[in-house]
PDB file of C-alpha atoms in Angstrom:
ATOM      1  CA  MET A   1      98.451  89.475 110.841  1.00 90.00           C
ATOM      2  CA  ARG A   2      96.364  90.854 107.986  1.00 92.00           C
ATOM      3  CA  PHE A   3      95.619  94.106 106.241  1.00 92.00           C
ATOM      4  CA  ALA A   4      92.900  96.028 108.030  1.00 94.00           C
ATOM      5  CA  ASN A   5      89.810  97.470 106.358  1.00 94.00           C
ATOM      6  CA  LEU A   6      86.988  99.840 107.267  1.00 94.00           C
ATOM      7  CA  GLY A   7      85.124  96.948 108.879  1.00 95.00           C
ATOM      8  CA  ASP A   8      87.836  96.966 111.575  1.00 96.00           C
ATOM      9  CA  TYR A   9      87.178 100.594 112.573  1.00 97.00           C
ATOM     10  CA  GLU A  10      85.172  99.973 115.769  1.00 96.00           C
ATOM     11  CA  ALA A  11      87.506  97.211 116.971  1.00 96.00           C
ATOM     12  CA  LEU A  12      90.627  99.337 116.461  1.00 97.00           C
ATOM     13  CA  CYS A  13      89.053 102.317 118.216  1.00 97.00           C
ATOM     14  CA  ALA A  14      88.080 100.053 121.127  1.00 95.00           C
ATOM     15  CA  LEU A  15      91.626  98.757 121.659  1.00 94.00           C
ATOM     16  CA  ASP A  16      93.366 102.127 121.140  1.00 95.00           C
ATOM     17  CA  SER A  17      93.965 103.749 124.540  1.00 92.00           C
ATOM     18  CA  VAL A  18      94.045 107.259 123.022  1.00 94.00           C
ATOM     19  CA  ALA A  19      90.895 106.798 120.904  1.00 95.00           C
ATOM     20  CA  GLU A  20      88.909 106.150 124.084  1.00 89.00           C
ATOM     21  CA  THR A  21      88.900 109.887 124.793  1.00 94.00           C
ATOM     22  CA  ASP A  22      90.182 111.546 121.606  1.00 96.00           C
ATOM     23  CA  ALA A  23      87.889 112.081 118.613  1.00 96.00           C
ATOM     24  CA  GLY A  24      90.909 113.175 116.588  1.00 96.00           C
ATOM     25  CA  ARG A  25      92.509 109.750 117.044  1.00 97.00           C
ATOM     26  CA  ARG A  26      89.291 108.049 115.991  1.00 97.00           C
ATOM     27  CA  ALA A  27      89.281 110.176 112.830  1.00 97.00           C
ATOM     28  CA  GLN A  28      92.942 109.297 112.264  1.00 96.00           C
ATOM     29  CA  ILE A  29      92.168 105.578 112.564  1.00 96.00           C
ATOM     30  CA  ARG A  30      89.472 105.962 109.903  1.00 96.00           C
ATOM     31  CA  ALA A  31      91.919 107.799 107.624  1.00 95.00           C
ATOM     32  CA  TRP A  32      94.549 105.096 108.134  1.00 95.00           C
ATOM     33  CA  LEU A  33      92.004 102.407 107.263  1.00 95.00           C
ATOM     34  CA  GLU A  34      90.938 104.293 104.141  1.00 93.00           C
ATOM     35  CA  SER A  35      94.539 104.642 102.987  1.00 88.00           C
ATOM     36  CA  ALA A  36      95.082 100.834 103.090  1.00 73.00           C
ATOM     37  CA  CYS A  37      98.340 101.104 105.065  1.00 88.00           C
ATOM     38  CA  CYS A  38      97.052  99.511 108.245  1.00 94.00           C
ATOM     39  CA  CYS A  39      97.436  95.942 109.536  1.00 95.00           C
ATOM     40  CA  VAL A  40      95.674  94.222 112.396  1.00 96.00           C
ATOM     41  CA  GLY A  41      96.806  91.415 114.677  1.00 95.00           C
ATOM     42  CA  GLU A  42      93.997  89.290 115.962  1.00 94.00           C
ATOM     43  CA  GLN A  43      93.254  86.099 117.809  1.00 92.00           C
ATOM     44  CA  GLN A  44      90.077  84.122 117.209  1.00 92.00           C
ATOM     45  CA  GLY A  45      88.673  87.069 115.242  1.00 90.00           C
ATOM     46  CA  GLN A  46      89.322  89.652 117.973  1.00 92.00           C
ATOM     47  CA  ALA A  47      91.598  92.616 117.202  1.00 94.00           C
ATOM     48  CA  LEU A  48      94.438  92.794 119.730  1.00 96.00           C
ATOM     49  CA  ALA A  49      96.831  95.235 118.036  1.00 97.00           C
ATOM     50  CA  TYR A  50      97.311  97.294 114.907  1.00 97.00           C
ATOM     51  CA  GLY A  51     100.084  98.997 113.015  1.00 97.00           C
ATOM     52  CA  VAL A  52     100.274 101.714 110.379  1.00 97.00           C
ATOM     53  CA  LEU A  53     102.865 102.039 107.625  1.00 95.00           C
ATOM     54  CA  THR A  54     103.124 105.208 105.515  1.00 94.00           C
ATOM     55  CA  ARG A  55     105.540 107.039 103.248  1.00 91.00           C
ATOM     56  CA  HIS A  56     105.050 110.450 104.875  1.00 89.00           C
ATOM     57  CA  PHE A  57     108.602 110.618 106.237  1.00 93.00           C
ATOM     58  CA  PHE A  58     110.641 112.155 103.421  1.00 93.00           C
ATOM     59  CA  GLY A  59     109.176 109.568 101.042  1.00 92.00           C
ATOM     60  CA  GLN A  60     110.554 106.722 103.173  1.00 94.00           C
ATOM     61  CA  LEU A  61     108.611 103.846 104.718  1.00 94.00           C
ATOM     62  CA  PHE A  62     107.612 104.945 108.196  1.00 96.00           C
ATOM     63  CA  ILE A  63     105.863 102.903 110.863  1.00 96.00           C
ATOM     64  CA  GLU A  64     103.575 105.643 112.074  1.00 95.00           C
ATOM     65  CA  MET A  65     101.749 103.685 114.745  1.00 96.00           C
ATOM     66  CA  VAL A  66     102.008 100.475 116.716  1.00 96.00           C
ATOM     67  CA  MET A  67      99.117 100.124 119.135  1.00 96.00           C
ATOM     68  CA  VAL A  68      98.534  97.096 121.334  1.00 95.00           C
ATOM     69  CA  GLY A  69      95.412  96.858 123.464  1.00 94.00           C
ATOM     70  CA  LYS A  70      96.188  97.349 127.173  1.00 92.00           C
ATOM     71  CA  ALA A  71      95.209  93.786 128.083  1.00 91.00           C
ATOM     72  CA  TYR A  72      97.512  92.322 125.408  1.00 92.00           C
ATOM     73  CA  ARG A  73     100.722  94.252 126.052  1.00 90.00           C
ATOM     74  CA  GLY A  74     103.891  92.376 126.905  1.00 89.00           C
ATOM     75  CA  HIS A  75     102.935  89.284 124.897  1.00 92.00           C
ATOM     76  CA  GLY A  76     104.796  89.941 121.641  1.00 94.00           C
ATOM     77  CA  ARG A  77     101.988  91.677 119.756  1.00 95.00           C
ATOM     78  CA  GLY A  78     104.039  94.819 119.021  1.00 95.00           C
ATOM     79  CA  ALA A  79     107.004  92.694 117.949  1.00 96.00           C
ATOM     80  CA  ALA A  80     104.730  90.758 115.582  1.00 96.00           C
ATOM     81  CA  ILE A  81     103.635  93.999 113.917  1.00 96.00           C
ATOM     82  CA  LEU A  82     107.231  95.163 113.471  1.00 95.00           C
ATOM     83  CA  GLU A  83     108.198  91.742 112.061  1.00 94.00           C
ATOM     84  CA  TYR A  84     105.248  91.875 109.679  1.00 94.00           C
ATOM     85  CA  PHE A  85     106.297  95.258 108.314  1.00 93.00           C
ATOM     86  CA  LYS A  86     109.965  94.226 108.100  1.00 92.00           C
ATOM     87  CA  SER A  87     109.145  91.082 106.122  1.00 89.00           C
ATOM     88  CA  ALA A  88     106.532  92.740 103.904  1.00 84.00           C
ATOM     89  CA  GLN A  89     108.982  95.516 103.019  1.00 81.00           C
ATOM     90  CA  ALA A  90     112.156  93.404 102.717  1.00 79.00           C
ATOM     91  CA  GLY A  91     114.935  95.230 100.895  1.00 86.00           C
ATOM     92  CA  GLN A  92     113.682  98.680 101.896  1.00 91.00           C
ATOM     93  CA  LYS A  93     114.661 101.055 104.681  1.00 94.00           C
ATOM     94  CA  LEU A  94     112.166 101.384 107.521  1.00 96.00           C
ATOM     95  CA  PHE A  95     111.883 104.289 109.932  1.00 97.00           C
ATOM     96  CA  SER A  96     109.759 104.883 112.997  1.00 97.00           C
ATOM     97  CA  SER A  97     109.827 107.025 116.122  1.00 97.00           C
ATOM     98  CA  THR A  98     108.786 107.236 119.728  1.00 97.00           C
ATOM     99  CA  ASN A  99     109.079 109.712 122.550  1.00 96.00           C
ATOM    100  CA  LEU A 100     112.125 109.683 124.802  1.00 96.00           C
ATOM    101  CA  SER A 101     109.752 108.912 127.674  1.00 96.00           C
ATOM    102  CA  ASN A 102     108.424 105.748 125.977  1.00 95.00           C
ATOM    103  CA  GLN A 103     111.030 103.303 127.252  1.00 95.00           C
ATOM    104  CA  PRO A 104     109.037 100.142 126.401  1.00 93.00           C
ATOM    105  CA  MET A 105     108.771 101.143 122.727  1.00 95.00           C
ATOM    106  CA  GLN A 106     112.450 102.058 122.565  1.00 96.00           C
ATOM    107  CA  ALA A 107     113.345  98.635 123.986  1.00 96.00           C
ATOM    108  CA  LEU A 108     111.085  96.960 121.430  1.00 96.00           C
ATOM    109  CA  PHE A 109     112.704  98.819 118.539  1.00 97.00           C
ATOM    110  CA  LEU A 110     116.188  97.860 119.735  1.00 97.00           C
ATOM    111  CA  LYS A 111     115.191  94.227 120.226  1.00 96.00           C
ATOM    112  CA  GLN A 112     113.781  94.164 116.687  1.00 96.00           C
ATOM    113  CA  GLY A 113     117.019  95.438 115.136  1.00 96.00           C
ATOM    114  CA  PHE A 114     116.128  99.116 114.795  1.00 97.00           C
ATOM    115  CA  ARG A 115     118.800 101.653 115.690  1.00 97.00           C
ATOM    116  CA  PRO A 116     118.499 105.281 116.829  1.00 97.00           C
ATOM    117  CA  SER A 117     118.903 107.690 113.923  1.00 96.00           C
ATOM    118  CA  GLY A 118     118.423 111.103 115.499  1.00 96.00           C
ATOM    119  CA  TYR A 119     115.768 113.024 117.349  1.00 95.00           C
ATOM    120  CA  ILE A 120     113.340 115.903 116.920  1.00 95.00           C
ATOM    121  CA  ASP A 121     112.769 118.495 119.620  1.00 94.00           C
ATOM    122  CA  ASN A 122     109.672 120.626 120.154  1.00 93.00           C
ATOM    123  CA  LEU A 123     106.941 118.170 119.127  1.00 92.00           C
ATOM    124  CA  ASP A 124     105.923 117.274 122.673  1.00 92.00           C
ATOM    125  CA  GLU A 125     107.194 119.822 125.188  1.00 92.00           C
ATOM    126  CA  GLY A 126     110.173 118.417 127.069  1.00 93.00           C
ATOM    127  CA  ASP A 127     109.872 114.956 125.480  1.00 96.00           C
ATOM    128  CA  PRO A 128     111.948 114.651 122.273  1.00 96.00           C
ATOM    129  CA  GLU A 129     110.923 112.242 119.534  1.00 97.00           C
ATOM    130  CA  ILE A 130     113.612 109.648 118.806  1.00 97.00           C
ATOM    131  CA  ILE A 131     113.802 108.433 115.198  1.00 97.00           C
ATOM    132  CA  PHE A 132     114.630 104.764 114.669  1.00 98.00           C
ATOM    133  CA  TYR A 133     115.963 103.110 111.515  1.00 97.00           C
ATOM    134  CA  HIS A 134     115.982  99.510 110.282  1.00 96.00           C
ATOM    135  CA  ALA A 135     118.388  98.687 107.452  1.00 93.00           C
ATOM    136  CA  PRO A 136     117.144  96.745 104.417  1.00 87.00           C
ATOM    137  CA  ARG A 137     117.568  92.986 104.536  1.00 77.00           C
TER     138      ARG A 137
END
């Protein structure tokens, strides 16, 4: 795992399933890279996953994105990103979120020691956003 930079832009867009068809996501990836809050997981120089950590959630550390390329899902890449952020931010609270419909991400959060901390309605119609919390170590 390493911090990502603008040189990773094309690789991150290529592995992001939303960026394939959404110019807004591609712009968001560029913004994340420019803000220096993005990490990339790679193998033999190939980007397989990335994660984004911000402080946009009430001034708290917030894992805004964990994206694993379709071909690399189910092999611990998402867990590695969460572990990276937990260890890099030891002693601080971490928050993240996912939709109620995203069962795999909820299971990953729970396995990594995150706990539900509430939900937000009305972001995605009929699919509440569940907030997760990880206590400081």
